[in-house]
Short mmCIF file of C-alpha atoms and ligand atoms in Angstrom, two decimals:
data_model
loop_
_atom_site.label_atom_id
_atom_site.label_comp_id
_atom_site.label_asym_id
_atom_site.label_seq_id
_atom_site.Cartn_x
_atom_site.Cartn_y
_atom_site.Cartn_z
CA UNK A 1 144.02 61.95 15.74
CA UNK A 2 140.66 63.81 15.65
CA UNK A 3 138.80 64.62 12.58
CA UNK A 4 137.15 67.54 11.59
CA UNK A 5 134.80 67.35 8.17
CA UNK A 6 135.68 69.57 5.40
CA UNK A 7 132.85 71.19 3.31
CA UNK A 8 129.75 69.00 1.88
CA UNK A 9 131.53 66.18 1.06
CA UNK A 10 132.56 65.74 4.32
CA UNK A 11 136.34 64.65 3.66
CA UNK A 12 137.90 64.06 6.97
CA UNK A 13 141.06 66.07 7.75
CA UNK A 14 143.35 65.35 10.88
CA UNK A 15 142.48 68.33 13.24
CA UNK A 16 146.28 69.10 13.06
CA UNK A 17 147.55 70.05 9.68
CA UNK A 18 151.49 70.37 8.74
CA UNK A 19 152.07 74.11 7.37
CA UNK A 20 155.39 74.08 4.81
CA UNK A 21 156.24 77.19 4.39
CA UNK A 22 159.15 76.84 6.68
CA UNK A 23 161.01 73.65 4.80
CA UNK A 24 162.57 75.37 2.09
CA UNK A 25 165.50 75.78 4.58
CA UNK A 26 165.70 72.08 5.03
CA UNK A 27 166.89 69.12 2.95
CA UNK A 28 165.04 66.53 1.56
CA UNK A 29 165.86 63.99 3.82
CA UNK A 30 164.44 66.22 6.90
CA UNK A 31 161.52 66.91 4.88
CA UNK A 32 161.30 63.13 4.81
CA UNK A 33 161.54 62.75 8.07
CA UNK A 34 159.24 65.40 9.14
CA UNK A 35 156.54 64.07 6.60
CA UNK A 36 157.00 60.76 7.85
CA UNK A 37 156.48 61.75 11.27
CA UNK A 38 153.40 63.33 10.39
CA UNK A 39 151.66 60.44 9.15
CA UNK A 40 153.20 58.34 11.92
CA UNK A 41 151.26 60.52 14.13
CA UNK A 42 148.13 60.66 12.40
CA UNK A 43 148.65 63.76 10.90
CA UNK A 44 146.81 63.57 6.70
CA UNK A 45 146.82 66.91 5.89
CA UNK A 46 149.44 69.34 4.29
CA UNK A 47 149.25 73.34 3.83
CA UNK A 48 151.66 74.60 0.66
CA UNK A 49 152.16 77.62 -1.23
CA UNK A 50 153.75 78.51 -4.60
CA UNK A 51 155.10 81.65 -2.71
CA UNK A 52 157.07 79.78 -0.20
CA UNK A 53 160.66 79.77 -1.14
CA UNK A 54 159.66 81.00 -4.60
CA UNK A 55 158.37 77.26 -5.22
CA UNK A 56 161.17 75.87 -3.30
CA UNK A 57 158.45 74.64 -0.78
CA UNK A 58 156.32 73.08 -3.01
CA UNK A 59 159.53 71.64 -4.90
CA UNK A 60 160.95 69.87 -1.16
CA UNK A 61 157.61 68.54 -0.92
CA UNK A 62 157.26 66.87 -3.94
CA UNK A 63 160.70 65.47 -3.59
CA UNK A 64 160.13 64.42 -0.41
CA UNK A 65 156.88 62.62 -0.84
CA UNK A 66 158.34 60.69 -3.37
CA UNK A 67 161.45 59.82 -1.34
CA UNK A 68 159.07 58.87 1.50
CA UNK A 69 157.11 55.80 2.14
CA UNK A 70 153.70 57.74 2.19
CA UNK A 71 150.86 57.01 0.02
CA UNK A 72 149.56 60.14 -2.05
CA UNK A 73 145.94 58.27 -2.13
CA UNK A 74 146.24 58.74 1.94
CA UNK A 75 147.00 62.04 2.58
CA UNK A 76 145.18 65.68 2.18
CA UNK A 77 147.26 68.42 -0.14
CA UNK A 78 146.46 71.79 -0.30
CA UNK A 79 148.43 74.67 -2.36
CA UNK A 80 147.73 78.42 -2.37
CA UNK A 81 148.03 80.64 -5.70
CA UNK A 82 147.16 84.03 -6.10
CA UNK A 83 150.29 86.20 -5.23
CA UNK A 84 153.00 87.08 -7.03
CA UNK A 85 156.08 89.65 -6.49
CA UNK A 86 154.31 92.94 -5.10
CA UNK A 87 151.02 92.03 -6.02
CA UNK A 88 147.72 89.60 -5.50
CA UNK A 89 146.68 88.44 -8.85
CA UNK A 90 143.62 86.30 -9.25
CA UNK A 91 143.46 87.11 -13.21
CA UNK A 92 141.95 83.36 -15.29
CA UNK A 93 146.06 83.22 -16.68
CA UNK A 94 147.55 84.19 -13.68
CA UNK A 95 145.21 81.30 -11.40
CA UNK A 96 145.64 78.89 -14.36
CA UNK A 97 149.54 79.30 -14.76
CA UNK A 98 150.06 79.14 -11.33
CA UNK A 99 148.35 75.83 -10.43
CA UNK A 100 149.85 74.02 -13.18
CA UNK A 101 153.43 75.19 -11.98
CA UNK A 102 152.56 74.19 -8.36
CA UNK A 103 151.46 70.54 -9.34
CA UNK A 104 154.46 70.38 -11.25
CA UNK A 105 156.60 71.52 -8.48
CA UNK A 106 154.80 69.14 -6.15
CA UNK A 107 154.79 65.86 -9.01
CA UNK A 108 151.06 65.31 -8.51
CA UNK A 109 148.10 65.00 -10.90
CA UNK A 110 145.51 67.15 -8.94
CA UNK A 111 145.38 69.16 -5.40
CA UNK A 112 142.89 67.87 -2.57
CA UNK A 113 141.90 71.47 -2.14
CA UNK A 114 143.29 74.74 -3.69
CA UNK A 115 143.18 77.96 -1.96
CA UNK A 116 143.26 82.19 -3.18
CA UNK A 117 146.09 83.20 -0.74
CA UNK A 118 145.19 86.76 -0.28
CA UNK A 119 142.17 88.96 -1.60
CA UNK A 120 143.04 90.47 -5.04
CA UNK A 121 141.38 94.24 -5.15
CA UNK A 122 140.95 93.63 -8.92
CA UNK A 123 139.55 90.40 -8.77
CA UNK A 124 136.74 89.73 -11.53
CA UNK A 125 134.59 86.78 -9.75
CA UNK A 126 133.38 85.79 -13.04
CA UNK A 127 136.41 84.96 -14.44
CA UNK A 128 137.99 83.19 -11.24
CA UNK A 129 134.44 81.26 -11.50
CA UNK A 130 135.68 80.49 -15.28
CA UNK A 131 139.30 79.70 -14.03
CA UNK A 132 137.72 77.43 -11.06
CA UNK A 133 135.64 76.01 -14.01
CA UNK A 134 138.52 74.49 -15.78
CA UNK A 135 140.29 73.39 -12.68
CA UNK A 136 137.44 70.76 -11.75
CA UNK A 137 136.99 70.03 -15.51
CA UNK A 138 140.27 68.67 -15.73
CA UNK A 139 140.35 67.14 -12.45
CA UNK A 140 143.17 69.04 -11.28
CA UNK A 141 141.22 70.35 -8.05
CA UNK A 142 139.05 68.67 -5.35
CA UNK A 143 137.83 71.53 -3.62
CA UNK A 144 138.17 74.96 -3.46
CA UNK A 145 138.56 77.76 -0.46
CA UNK A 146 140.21 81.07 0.41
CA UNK A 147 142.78 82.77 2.80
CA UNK A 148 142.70 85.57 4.68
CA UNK A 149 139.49 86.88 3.52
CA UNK A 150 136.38 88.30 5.25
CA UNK A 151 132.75 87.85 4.56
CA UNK A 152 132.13 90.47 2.30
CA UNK A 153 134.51 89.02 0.35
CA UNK A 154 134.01 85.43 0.46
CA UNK A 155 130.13 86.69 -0.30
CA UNK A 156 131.25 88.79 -3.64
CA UNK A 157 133.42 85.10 -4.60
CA UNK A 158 130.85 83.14 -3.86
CA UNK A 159 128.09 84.61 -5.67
CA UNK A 160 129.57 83.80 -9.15
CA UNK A 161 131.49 80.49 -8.70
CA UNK A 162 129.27 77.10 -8.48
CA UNK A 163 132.02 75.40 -5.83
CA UNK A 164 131.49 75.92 -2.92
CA UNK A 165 134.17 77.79 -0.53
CA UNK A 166 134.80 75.34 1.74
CA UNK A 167 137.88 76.99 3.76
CA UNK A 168 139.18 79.62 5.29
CA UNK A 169 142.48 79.71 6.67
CA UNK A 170 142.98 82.56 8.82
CA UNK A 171 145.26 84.32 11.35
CA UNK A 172 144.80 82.47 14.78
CA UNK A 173 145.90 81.96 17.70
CA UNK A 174 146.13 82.53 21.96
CA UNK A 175 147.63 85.39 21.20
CA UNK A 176 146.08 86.65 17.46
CA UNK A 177 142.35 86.39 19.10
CA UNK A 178 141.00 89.33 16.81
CA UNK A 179 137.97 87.64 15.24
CA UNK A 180 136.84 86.35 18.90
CA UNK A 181 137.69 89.74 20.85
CA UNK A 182 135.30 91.49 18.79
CA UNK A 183 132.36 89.46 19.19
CA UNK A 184 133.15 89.52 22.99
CA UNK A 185 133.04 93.30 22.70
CA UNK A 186 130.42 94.13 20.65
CA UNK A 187 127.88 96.88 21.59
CA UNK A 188 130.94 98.60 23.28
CA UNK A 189 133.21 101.33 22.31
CA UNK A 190 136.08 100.19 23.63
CA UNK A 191 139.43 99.06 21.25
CA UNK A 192 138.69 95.23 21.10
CA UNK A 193 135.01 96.38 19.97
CA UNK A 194 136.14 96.94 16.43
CA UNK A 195 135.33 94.54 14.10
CA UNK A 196 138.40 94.36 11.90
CA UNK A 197 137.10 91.26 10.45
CA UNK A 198 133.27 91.27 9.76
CA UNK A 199 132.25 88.89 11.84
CA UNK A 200 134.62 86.10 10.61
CA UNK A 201 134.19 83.77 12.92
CA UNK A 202 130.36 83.44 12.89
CA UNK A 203 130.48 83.55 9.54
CA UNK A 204 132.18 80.99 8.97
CA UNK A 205 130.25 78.91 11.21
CA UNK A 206 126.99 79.94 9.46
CA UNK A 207 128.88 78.75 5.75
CA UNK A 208 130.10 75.99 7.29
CA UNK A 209 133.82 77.36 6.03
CA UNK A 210 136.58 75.22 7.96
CA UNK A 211 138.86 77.73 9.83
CA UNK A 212 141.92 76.87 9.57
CA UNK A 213 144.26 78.34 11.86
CA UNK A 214 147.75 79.91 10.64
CA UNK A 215 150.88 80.43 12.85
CA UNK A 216 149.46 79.13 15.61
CA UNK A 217 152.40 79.77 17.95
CA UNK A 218 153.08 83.49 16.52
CA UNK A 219 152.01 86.89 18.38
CA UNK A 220 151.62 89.65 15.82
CA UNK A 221 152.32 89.27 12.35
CA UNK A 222 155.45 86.88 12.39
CA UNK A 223 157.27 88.49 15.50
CA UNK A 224 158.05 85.85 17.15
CA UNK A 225 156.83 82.48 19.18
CA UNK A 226 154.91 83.16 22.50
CA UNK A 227 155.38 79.75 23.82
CA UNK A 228 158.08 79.88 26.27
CA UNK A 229 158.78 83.46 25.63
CA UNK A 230 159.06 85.44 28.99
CA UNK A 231 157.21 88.93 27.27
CA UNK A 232 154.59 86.69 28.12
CA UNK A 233 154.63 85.24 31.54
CA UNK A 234 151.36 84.88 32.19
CA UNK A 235 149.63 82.96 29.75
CA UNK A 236 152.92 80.57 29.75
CA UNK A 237 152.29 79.58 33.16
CA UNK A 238 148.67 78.49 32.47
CA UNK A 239 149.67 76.79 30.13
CA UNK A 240 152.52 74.97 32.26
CA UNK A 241 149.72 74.27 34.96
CA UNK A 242 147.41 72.48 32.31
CA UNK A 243 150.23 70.53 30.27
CA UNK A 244 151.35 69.25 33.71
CA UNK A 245 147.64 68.66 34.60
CA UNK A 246 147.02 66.72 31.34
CA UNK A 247 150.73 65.36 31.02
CA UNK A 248 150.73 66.53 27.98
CA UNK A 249 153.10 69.95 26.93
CA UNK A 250 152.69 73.17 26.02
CA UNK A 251 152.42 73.25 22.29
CA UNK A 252 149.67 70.87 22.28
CA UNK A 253 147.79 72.57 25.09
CA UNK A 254 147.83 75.76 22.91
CA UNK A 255 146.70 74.40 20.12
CA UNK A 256 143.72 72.80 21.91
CA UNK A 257 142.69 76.28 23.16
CA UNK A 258 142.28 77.23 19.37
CA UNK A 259 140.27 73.47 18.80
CA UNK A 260 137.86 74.07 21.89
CA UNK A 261 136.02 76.67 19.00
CA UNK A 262 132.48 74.45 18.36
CA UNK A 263 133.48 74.42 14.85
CA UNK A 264 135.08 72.85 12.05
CA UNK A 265 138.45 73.89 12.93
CA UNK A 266 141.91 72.79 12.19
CA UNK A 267 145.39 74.01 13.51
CA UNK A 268 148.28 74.41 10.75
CA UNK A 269 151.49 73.84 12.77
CA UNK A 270 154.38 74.98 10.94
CA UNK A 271 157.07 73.60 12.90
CA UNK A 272 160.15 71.85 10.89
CA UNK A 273 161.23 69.75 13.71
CA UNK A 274 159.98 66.15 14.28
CA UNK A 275 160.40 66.24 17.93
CA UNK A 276 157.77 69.38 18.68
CA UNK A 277 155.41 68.14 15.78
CA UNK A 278 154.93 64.76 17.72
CA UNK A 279 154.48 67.40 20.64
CA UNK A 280 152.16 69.18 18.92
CA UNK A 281 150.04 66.39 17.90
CA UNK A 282 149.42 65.51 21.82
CA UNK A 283 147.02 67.70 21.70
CA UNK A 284 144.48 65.13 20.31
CA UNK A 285 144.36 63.56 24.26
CA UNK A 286 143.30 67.17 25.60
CA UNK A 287 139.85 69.04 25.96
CA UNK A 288 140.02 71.85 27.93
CA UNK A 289 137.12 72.96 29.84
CA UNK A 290 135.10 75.95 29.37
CA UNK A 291 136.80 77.60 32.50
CA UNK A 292 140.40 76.63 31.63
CA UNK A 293 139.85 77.99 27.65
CA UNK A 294 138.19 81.31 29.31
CA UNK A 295 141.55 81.29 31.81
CA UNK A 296 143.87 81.05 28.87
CA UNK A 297 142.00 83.55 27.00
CA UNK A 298 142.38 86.12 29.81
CA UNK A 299 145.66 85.11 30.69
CA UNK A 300 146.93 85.82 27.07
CA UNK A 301 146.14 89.76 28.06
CA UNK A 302 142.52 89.71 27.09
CA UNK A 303 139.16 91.25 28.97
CA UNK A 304 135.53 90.74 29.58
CA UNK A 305 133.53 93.48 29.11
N1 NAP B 401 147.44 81.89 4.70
C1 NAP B 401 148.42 82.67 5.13
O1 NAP B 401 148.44 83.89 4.85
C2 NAP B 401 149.51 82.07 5.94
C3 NAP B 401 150.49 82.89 6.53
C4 NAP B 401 151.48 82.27 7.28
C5 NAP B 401 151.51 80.90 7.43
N2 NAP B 401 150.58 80.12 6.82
C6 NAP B 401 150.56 78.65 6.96
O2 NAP B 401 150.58 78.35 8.34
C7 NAP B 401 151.66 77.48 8.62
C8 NAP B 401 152.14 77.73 10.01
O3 NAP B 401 152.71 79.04 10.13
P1 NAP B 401 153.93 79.28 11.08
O4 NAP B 401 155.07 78.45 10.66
O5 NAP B 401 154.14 80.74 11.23
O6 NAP B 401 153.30 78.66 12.42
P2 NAP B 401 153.79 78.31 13.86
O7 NAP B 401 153.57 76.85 14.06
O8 NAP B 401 153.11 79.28 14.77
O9 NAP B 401 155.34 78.64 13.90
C9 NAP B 401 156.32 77.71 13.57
C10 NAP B 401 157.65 78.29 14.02
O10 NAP B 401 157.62 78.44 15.43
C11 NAP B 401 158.66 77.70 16.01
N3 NAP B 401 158.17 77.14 17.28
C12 NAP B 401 156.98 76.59 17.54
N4 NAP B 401 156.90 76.22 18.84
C13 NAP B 401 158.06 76.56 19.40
C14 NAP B 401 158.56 76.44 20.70
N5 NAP B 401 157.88 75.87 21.71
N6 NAP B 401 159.80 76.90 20.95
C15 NAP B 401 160.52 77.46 19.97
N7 NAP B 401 160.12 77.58 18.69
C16 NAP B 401 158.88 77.15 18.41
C17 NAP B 401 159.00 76.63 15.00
O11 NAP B 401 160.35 76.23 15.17
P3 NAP B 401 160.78 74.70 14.84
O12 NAP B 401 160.68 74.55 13.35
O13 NAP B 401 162.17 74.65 15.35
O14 NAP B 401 159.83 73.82 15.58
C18 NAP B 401 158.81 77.38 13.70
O15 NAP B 401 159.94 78.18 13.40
C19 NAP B 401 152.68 77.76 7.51
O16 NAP B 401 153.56 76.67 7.31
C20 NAP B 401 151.77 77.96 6.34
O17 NAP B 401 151.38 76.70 5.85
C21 NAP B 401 149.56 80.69 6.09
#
């Protein structure tokens, strides 16, 4: 499996990652197995959540991994904290409480990297700085990063805590292509010209912030999987054309359209099924050219100005 480097320490993370938000809904014993078949397939890093299942996710996880015959010292784990029912709350209590319930959830001593899940309106940088502080100090966090934030905010962040932000993990996808579309368009005035995002994508290659890339396989905000799905005929028989061309399949040709990006990127699958995972992680035998990513790109209902 391909690396990419994570922030200055350069820790090297398999370019696909295994998102759990989905496992709640299976047992433990799948969990094994899907864990299993992650490292099998050289697959080191996992994406968590304490809102996923209410800390059922975390919970499977931790049950699983001990169940299974990975290593901890081998593998990449990374939690989220910073929502709770109806509202975002990066308060020092809130951040504090919340990591210590995850670990325990999970069974583990510290997180490889701990992410703010959503940007908090009232959030006091100094006192997530304090909160981030205390995490190192009592080795309960490797590294730190954010979610779904843009630069402004990752700027007002980063001016008062000393860690750097190392991550980003962001909405992307062939068919969630907002952050690109816009630098495509800029200086026009058509719709893909606004900037929803800031600049995200540049930005985070000027920080050197790891994108990395969530629901993968969605279009719009959880409607459904475009692989496969006929609403979408053109884009799937691209990608039909280059799995065949590559013998690979059409999961992992997708999510090498999202690792062509010259850039520390990583793609968080968030399939539950062994099968499609080992799919998925095909994609470390593909590079797409520059003409077949700009096909997909346009064949995903995109233009050129
Ligand atoms: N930071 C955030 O705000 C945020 C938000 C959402 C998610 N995430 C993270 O990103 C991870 C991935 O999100 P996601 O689960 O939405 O990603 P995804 O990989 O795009 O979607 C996974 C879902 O799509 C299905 N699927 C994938 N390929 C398919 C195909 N060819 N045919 C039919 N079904 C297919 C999977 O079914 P099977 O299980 O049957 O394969 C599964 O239900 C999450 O686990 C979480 O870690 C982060």
């Amino acid at each position: 499996m391909r690396q990419v480097s994570i922030g200055l320490d350069n820790i090297n993370a398999s370019e696909i990652a295994l998102g759990l938000m989905r496992i709640p809904e299976k047992t433990t014993a799948q969990v094994v197995e899907l864990l299993e078949t992650a490292v099998s397939h050289g697959v080191n890093f996992f994406d968590n959540a304490d809102v996923y299942g209410n800390g059922e996710a975390e919970r499977r996880f931790g049950d699983a991994l001990a169940a299974s015959a990975i290593d901890r010292e081998n593998i990449l784990i990374q939690t989220k904290i910073g929502i709770r029912h109806d509202q975002y709350d990066f308060s020092k209590d809130h951040l504090l409480a919340a990591l210590d319930g995850s670990l325990e959830r999970m069974g583990l001593d510290h997180v490889d990297f701990l992410l703010l899940h959503r940007p908090d309106a009232l959030m006091e940088p100094d006192e997530i700085a304090e909160a981030f502080f205390e995490m190192q100090k009592d080795g309960k966090v490797r590294e730190f990063g954010v979610s779904n934030f843009n630069p402004t905010q990752v700027e007002l962040l980063q001016q008062a805590v000393a860690q750097p932000l190392v991550i980003n993990q962001l909405q992307l996808g062939l068919m969630h292509t907002g952050m690109i579309d816009a630098g495509f368009h800029t200086n026009m005035s058509d719709a893909r010209s606004i900037d929803h995002d800031g600049g995200l994508y540049e930005y985070s290659r000027l920080n050197n912030m790891t994108i990395q890339a969530w629901s993968p396989y969605q279009y719009g905000f959880f409607e459904g999987v475009f692989i496969n799905n006929p609403k979408f005929p053109k884009v799937n028989e691209l990608l039909q054309k280059l799995a065949a061309k590559y013998a690979s399949n059409v999961n992992a040709v997708a999510a090498t359209w999202i690792l062509r990006l010259p850039t520390s990127v990583q793609v968080i699958a968030g399939t539950t099924n062994p099968g499609r995972l080992a799919q998925i992680c095909e994609a470390d035998q593909v590079q797409l050219t520059r003409t077949e990513w700009y096909d997909l790109y346009l064949a995903a209902g995109n233009d050129l100005p």
